[in-house]
CSV table of N, CA, C and O in Angstrom, one decimal:
chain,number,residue,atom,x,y,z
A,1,UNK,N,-151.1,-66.4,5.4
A,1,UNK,CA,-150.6,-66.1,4.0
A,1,UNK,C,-149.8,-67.3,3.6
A,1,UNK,O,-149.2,-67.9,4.5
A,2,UNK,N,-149.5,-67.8,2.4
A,2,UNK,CA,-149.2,-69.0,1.8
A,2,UNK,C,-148.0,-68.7,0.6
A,2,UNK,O,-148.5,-68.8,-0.5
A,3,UNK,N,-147.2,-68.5,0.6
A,3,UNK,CA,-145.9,-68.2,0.0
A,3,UNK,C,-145.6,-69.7,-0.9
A,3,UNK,O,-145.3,-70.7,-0.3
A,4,UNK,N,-145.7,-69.5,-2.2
A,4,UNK,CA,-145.6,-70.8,-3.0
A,4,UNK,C,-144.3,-70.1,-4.2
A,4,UNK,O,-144.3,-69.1,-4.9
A,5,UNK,N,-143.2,-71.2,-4.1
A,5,UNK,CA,-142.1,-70.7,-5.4
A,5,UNK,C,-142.2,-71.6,-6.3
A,5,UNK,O,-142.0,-72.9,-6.2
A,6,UNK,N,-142.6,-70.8,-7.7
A,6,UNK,CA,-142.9,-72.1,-8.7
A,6,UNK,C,-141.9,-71.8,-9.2
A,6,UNK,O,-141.5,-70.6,-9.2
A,7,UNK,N,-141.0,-73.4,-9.9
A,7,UNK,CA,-139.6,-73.1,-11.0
A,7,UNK,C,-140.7,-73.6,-12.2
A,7,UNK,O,-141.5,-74.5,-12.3
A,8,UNK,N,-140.3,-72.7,-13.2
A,8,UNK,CA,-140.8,-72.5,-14.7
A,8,UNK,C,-139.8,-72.7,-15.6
A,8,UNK,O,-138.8,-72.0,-15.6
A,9,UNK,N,-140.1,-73.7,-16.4
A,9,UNK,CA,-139.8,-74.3,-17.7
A,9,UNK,C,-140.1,-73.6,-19.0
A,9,UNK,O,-141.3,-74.0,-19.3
A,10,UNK,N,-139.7,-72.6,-19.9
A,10,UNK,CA,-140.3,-71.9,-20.8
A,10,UNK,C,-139.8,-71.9,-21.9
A,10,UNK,O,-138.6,-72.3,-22.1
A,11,UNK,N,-140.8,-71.5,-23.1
A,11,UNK,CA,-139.8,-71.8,-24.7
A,11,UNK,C,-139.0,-70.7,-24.6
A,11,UNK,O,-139.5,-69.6,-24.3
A,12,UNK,N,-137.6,-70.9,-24.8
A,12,UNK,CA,-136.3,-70.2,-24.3
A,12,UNK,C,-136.3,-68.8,-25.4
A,12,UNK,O,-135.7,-67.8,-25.2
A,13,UNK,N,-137.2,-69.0,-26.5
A,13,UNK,CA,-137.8,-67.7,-27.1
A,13,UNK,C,-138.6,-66.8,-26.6
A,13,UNK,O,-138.4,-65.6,-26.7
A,14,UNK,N,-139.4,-67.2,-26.2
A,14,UNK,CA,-140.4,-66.1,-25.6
A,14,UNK,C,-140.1,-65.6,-24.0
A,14,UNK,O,-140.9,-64.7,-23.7
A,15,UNK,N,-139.1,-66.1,-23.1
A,15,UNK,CA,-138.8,-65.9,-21.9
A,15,UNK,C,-139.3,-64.7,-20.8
A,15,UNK,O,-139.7,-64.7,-19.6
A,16,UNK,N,-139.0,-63.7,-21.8
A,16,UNK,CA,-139.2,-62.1,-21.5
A,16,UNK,C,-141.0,-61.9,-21.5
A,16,UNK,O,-141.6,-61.2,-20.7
A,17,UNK,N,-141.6,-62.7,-22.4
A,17,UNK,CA,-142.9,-62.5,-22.9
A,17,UNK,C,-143.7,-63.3,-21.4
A,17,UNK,O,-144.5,-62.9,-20.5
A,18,UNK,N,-143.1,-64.5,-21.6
A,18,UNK,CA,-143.6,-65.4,-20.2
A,18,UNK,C,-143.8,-64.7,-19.0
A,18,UNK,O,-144.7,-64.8,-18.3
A,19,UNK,N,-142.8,-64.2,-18.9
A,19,UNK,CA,-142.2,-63.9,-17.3
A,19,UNK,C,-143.0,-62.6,-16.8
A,19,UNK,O,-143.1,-62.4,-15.6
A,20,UNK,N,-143.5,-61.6,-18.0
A,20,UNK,CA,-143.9,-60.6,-17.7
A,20,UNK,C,-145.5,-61.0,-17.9
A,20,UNK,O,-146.2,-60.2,-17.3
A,21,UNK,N,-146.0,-62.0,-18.4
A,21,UNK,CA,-147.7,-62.9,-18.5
A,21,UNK,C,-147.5,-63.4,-17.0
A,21,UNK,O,-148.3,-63.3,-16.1
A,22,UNK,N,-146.5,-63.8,-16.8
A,22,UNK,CA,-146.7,-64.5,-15.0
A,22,UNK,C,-147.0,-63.3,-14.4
A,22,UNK,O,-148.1,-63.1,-14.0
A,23,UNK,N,-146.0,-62.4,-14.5
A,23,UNK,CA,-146.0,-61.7,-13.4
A,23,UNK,C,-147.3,-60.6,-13.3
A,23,UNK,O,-147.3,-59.7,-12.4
A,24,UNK,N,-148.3,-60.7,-14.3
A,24,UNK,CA,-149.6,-60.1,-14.3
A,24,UNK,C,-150.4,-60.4,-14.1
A,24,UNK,O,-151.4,-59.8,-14.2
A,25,UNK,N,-150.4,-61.9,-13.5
A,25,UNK,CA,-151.0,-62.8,-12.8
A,25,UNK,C,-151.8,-62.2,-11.2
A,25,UNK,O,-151.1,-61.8,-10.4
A,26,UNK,N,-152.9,-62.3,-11.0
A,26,UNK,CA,-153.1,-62.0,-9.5
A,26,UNK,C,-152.4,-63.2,-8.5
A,26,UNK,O,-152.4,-64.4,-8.7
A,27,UNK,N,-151.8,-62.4,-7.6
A,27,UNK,CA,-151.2,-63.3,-6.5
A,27,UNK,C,-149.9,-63.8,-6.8
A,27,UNK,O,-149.2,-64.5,-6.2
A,28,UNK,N,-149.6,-63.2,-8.0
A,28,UNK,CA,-148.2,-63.1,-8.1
A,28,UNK,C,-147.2,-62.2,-7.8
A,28,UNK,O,-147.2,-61.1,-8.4
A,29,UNK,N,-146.4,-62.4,-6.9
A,29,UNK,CA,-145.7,-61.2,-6.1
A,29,UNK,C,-144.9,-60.4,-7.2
A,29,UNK,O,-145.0,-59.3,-7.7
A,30,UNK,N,-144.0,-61.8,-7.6
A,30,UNK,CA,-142.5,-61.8,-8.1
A,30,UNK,C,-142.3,-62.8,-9.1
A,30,UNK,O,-142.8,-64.0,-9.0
A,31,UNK,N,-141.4,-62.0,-10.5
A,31,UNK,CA,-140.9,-63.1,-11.4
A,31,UNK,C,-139.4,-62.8,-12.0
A,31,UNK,O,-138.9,-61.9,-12.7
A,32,UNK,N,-138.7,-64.1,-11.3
A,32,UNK,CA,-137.2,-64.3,-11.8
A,32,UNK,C,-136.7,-64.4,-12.7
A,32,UNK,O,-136.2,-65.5,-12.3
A,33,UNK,N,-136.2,-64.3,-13.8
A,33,UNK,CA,-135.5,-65.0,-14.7
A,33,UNK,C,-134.1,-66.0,-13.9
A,33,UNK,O,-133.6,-65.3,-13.0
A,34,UNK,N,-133.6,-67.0,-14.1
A,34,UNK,CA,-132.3,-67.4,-13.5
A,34,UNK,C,-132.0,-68.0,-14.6
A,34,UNK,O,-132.6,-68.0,-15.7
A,35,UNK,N,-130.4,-68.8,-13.9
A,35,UNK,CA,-129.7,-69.3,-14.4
A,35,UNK,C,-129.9,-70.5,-13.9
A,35,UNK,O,-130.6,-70.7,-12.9
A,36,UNK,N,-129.1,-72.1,-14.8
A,36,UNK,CA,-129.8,-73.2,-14.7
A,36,UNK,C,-131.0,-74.0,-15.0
A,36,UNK,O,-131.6,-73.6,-16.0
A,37,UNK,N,-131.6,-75.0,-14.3
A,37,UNK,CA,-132.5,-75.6,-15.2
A,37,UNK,C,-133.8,-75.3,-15.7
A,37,UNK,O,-134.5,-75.8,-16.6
A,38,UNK,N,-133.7,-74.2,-14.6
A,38,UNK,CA,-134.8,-73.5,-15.2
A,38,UNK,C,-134.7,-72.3,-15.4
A,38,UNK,O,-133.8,-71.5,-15.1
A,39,UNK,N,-135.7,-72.0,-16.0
A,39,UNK,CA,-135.9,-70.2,-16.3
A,39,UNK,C,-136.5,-69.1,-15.6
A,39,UNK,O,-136.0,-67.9,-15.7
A,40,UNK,N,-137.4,-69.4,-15.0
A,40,UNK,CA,-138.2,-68.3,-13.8
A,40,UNK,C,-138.9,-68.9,-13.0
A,40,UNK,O,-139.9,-69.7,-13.2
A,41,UNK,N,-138.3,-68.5,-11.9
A,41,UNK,CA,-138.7,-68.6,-10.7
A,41,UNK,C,-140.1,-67.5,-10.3
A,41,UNK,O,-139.9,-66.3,-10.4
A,42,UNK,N,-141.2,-67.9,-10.0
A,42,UNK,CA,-142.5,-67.3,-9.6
A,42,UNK,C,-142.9,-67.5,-8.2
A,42,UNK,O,-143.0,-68.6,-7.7
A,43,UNK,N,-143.1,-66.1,-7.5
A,43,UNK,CA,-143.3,-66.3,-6.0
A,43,UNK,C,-144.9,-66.0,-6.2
A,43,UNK,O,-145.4,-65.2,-7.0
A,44,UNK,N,-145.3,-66.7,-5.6
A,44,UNK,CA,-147.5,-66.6,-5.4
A,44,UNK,C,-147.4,-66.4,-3.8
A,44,UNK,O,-147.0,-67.2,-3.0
A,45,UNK,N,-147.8,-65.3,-3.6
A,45,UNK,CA,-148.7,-65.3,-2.1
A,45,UNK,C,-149.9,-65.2,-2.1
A,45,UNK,O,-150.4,-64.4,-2.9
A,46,UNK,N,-150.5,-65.7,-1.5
A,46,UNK,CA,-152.1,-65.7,-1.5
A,46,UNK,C,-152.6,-66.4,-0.4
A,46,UNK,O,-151.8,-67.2,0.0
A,47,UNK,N,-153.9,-66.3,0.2
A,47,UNK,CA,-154.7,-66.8,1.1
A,47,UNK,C,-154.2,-68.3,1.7
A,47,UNK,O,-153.3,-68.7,2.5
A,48,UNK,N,-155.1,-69.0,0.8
A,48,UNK,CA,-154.7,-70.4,1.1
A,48,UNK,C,-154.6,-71.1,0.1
A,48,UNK,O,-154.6,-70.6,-1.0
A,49,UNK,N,-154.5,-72.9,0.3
A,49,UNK,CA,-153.9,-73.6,-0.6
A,49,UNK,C,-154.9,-73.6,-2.1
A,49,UNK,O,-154.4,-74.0,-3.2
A,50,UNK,N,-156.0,-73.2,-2.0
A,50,UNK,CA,-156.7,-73.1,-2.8
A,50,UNK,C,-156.5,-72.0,-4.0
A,50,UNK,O,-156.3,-72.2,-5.2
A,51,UNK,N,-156.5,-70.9,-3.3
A,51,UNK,CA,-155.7,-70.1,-4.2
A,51,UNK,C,-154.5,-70.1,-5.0
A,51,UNK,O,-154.2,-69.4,-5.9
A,52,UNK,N,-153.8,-71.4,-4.4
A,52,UNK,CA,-152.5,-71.6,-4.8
A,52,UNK,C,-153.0,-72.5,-6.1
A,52,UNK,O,-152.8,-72.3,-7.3
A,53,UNK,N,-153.5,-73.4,-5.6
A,53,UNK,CA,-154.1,-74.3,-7.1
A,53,UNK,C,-154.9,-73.4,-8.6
A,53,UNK,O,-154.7,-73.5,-9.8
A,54,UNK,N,-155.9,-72.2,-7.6
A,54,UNK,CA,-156.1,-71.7,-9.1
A,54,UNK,C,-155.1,-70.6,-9.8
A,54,UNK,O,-155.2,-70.3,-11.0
A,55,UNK,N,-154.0,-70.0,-8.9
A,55,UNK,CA,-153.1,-69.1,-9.6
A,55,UNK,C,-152.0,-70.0,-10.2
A,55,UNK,O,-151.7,-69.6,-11.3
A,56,UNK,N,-151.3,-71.2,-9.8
A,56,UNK,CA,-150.4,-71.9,-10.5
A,56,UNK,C,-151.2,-73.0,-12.0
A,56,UNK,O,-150.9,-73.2,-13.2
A,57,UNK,N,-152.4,-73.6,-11.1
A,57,UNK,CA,-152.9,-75.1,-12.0
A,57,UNK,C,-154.4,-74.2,-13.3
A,57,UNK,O,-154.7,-74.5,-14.4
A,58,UNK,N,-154.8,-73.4,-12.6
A,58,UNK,CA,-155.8,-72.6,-13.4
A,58,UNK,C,-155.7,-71.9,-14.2
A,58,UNK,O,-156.6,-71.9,-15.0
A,59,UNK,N,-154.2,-70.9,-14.4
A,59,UNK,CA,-153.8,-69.8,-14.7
A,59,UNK,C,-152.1,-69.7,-15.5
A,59,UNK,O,-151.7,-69.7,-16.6
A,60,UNK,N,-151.2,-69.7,-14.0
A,60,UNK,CA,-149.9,-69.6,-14.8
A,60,UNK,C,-149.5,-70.9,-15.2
A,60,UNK,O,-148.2,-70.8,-15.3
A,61,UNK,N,-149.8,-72.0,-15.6
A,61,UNK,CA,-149.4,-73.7,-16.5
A,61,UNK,C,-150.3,-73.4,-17.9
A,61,UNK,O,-150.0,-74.0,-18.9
A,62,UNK,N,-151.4,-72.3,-17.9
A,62,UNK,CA,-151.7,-71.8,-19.2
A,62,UNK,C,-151.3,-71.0,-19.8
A,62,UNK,O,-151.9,-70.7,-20.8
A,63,UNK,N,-150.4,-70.2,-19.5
A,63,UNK,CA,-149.2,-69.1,-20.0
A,63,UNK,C,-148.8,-69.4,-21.1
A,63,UNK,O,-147.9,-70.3,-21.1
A,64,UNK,N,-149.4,-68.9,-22.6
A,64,UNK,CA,-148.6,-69.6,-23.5
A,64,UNK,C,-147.1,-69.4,-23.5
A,64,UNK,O,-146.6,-68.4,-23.1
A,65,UNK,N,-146.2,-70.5,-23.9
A,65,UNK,CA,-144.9,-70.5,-23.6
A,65,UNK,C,-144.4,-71.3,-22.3
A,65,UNK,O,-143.3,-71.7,-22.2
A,66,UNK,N,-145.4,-71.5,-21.5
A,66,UNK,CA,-144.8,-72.8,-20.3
A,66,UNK,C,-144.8,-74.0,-20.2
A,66,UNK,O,-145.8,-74.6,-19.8
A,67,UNK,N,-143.6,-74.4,-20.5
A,67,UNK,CA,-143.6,-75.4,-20.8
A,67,UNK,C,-143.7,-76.5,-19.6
A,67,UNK,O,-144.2,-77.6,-19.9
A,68,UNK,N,-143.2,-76.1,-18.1
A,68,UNK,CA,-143.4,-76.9,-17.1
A,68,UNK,C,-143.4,-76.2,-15.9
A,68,UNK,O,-143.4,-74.9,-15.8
A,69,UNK,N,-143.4,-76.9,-15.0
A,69,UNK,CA,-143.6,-76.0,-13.5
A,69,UNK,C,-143.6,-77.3,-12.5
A,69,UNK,O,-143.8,-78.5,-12.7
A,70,UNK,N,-143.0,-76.4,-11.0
A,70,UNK,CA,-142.6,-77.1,-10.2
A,70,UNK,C,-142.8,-76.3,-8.8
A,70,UNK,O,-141.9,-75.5,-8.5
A,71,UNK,N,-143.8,-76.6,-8.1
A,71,UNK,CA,-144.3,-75.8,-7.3
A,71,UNK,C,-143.8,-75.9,-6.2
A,71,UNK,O,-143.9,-77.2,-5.9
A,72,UNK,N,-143.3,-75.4,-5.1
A,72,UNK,CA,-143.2,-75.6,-3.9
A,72,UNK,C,-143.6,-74.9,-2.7
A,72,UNK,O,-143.3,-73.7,-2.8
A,73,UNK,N,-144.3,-75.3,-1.4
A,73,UNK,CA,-144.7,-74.4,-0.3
A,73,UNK,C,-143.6,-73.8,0.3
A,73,UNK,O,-142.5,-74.5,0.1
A,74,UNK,N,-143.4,-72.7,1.0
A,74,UNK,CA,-142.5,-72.5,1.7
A,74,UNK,C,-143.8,-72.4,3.3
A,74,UNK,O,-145.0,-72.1,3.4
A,75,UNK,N,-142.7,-73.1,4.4
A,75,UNK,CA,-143.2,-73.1,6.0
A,75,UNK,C,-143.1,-71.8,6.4
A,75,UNK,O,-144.0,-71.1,6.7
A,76,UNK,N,-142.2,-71.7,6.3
A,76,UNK,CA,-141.3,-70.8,7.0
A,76,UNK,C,-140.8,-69.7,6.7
A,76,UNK,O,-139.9,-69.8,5.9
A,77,UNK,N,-141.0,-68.2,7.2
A,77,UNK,CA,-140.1,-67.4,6.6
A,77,UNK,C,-139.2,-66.9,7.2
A,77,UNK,O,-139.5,-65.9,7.8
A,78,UNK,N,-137.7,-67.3,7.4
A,78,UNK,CA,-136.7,-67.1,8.1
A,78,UNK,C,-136.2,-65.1,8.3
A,78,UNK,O,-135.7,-64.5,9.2
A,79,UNK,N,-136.6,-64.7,7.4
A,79,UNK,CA,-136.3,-63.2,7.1
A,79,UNK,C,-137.2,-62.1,6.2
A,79,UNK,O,-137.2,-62.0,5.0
A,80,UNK,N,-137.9,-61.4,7.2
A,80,UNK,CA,-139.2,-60.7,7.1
A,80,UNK,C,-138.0,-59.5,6.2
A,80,UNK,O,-138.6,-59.1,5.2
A,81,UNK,N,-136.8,-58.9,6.3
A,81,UNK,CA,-136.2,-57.1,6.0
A,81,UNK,C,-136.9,-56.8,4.7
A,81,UNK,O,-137.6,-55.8,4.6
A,82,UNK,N,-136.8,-57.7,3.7
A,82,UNK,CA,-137.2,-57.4,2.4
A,82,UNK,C,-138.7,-56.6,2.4
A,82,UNK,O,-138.8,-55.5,1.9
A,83,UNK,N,-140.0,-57.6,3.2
A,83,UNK,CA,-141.2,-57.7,3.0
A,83,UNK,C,-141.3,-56.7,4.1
A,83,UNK,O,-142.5,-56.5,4.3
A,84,UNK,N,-140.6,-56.0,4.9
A,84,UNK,CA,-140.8,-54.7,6.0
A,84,UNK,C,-140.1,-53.2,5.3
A,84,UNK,O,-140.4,-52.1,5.7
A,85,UNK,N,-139.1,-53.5,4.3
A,85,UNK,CA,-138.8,-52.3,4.1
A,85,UNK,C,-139.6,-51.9,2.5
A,85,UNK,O,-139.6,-50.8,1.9
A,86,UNK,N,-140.2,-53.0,2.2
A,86,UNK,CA,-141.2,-52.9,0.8
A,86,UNK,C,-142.4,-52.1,1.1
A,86,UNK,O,-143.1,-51.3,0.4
A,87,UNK,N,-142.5,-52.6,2.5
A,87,UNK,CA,-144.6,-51.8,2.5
A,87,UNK,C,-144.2,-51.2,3.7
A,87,UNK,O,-145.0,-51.3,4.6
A,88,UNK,N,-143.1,-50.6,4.0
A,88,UNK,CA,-142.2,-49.2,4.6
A,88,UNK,C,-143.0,-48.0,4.1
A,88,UNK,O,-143.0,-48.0,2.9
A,89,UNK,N,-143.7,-47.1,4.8
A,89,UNK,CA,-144.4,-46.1,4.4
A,89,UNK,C,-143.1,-44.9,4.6
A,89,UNK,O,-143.1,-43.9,3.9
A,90,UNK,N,-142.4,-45.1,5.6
A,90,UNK,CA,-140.8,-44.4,6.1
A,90,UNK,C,-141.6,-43.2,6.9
A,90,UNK,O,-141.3,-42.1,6.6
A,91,UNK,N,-142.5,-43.6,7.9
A,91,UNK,CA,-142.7,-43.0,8.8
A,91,UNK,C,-142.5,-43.7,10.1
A,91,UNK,O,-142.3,-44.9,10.0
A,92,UNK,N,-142.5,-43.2,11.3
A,92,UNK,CA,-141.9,-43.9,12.8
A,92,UNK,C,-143.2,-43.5,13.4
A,92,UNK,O,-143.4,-43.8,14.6
């Protein structure tokens, strides 16, 4: 699996409109709004680097309202709690 964090550039009007078009995205986990230079942060998990080109370069850079993007791989995942207590069925 391939964990990609895109930082998104958006017209600072539609923010709310963007972020919720990302995040209906397939292979879109997660969408941030932050603070600083940019505006949302988008986590893509998906197969491989391929998929990563068509959910970022195919799909979410045509989001009307995106104005830029900035993709990065992540290697490594230092801390699994979040992604174990998420698909937690809470049985033993």
């Amino acid at each position: 699996m391939i964990t990609a964090i895109v930082f998104v550039k958006a017209d600072v009007a539609r923010i709310p409109e963007v972020a919720e078009a990302i995040a209906a995205l397939d292979g879109v986990s997660e969408v941030y709004s932050v603070t600083g230079q940019i505006d949302l942060i988008a986590l893509v998990r998906v197969r491989d680097h391929d998929d990563v080109a068509r959910v970022v370069a195919d799909r979410l850079n045509k989001v009307e309202g995106v104005t830029a993007t900035e993709t990065h791989i992540a290697f490594r995942a230092y801390s699994q709690h979040d992604l174990e207590s998420a698909f937690s069925l809470g049985l033993d």
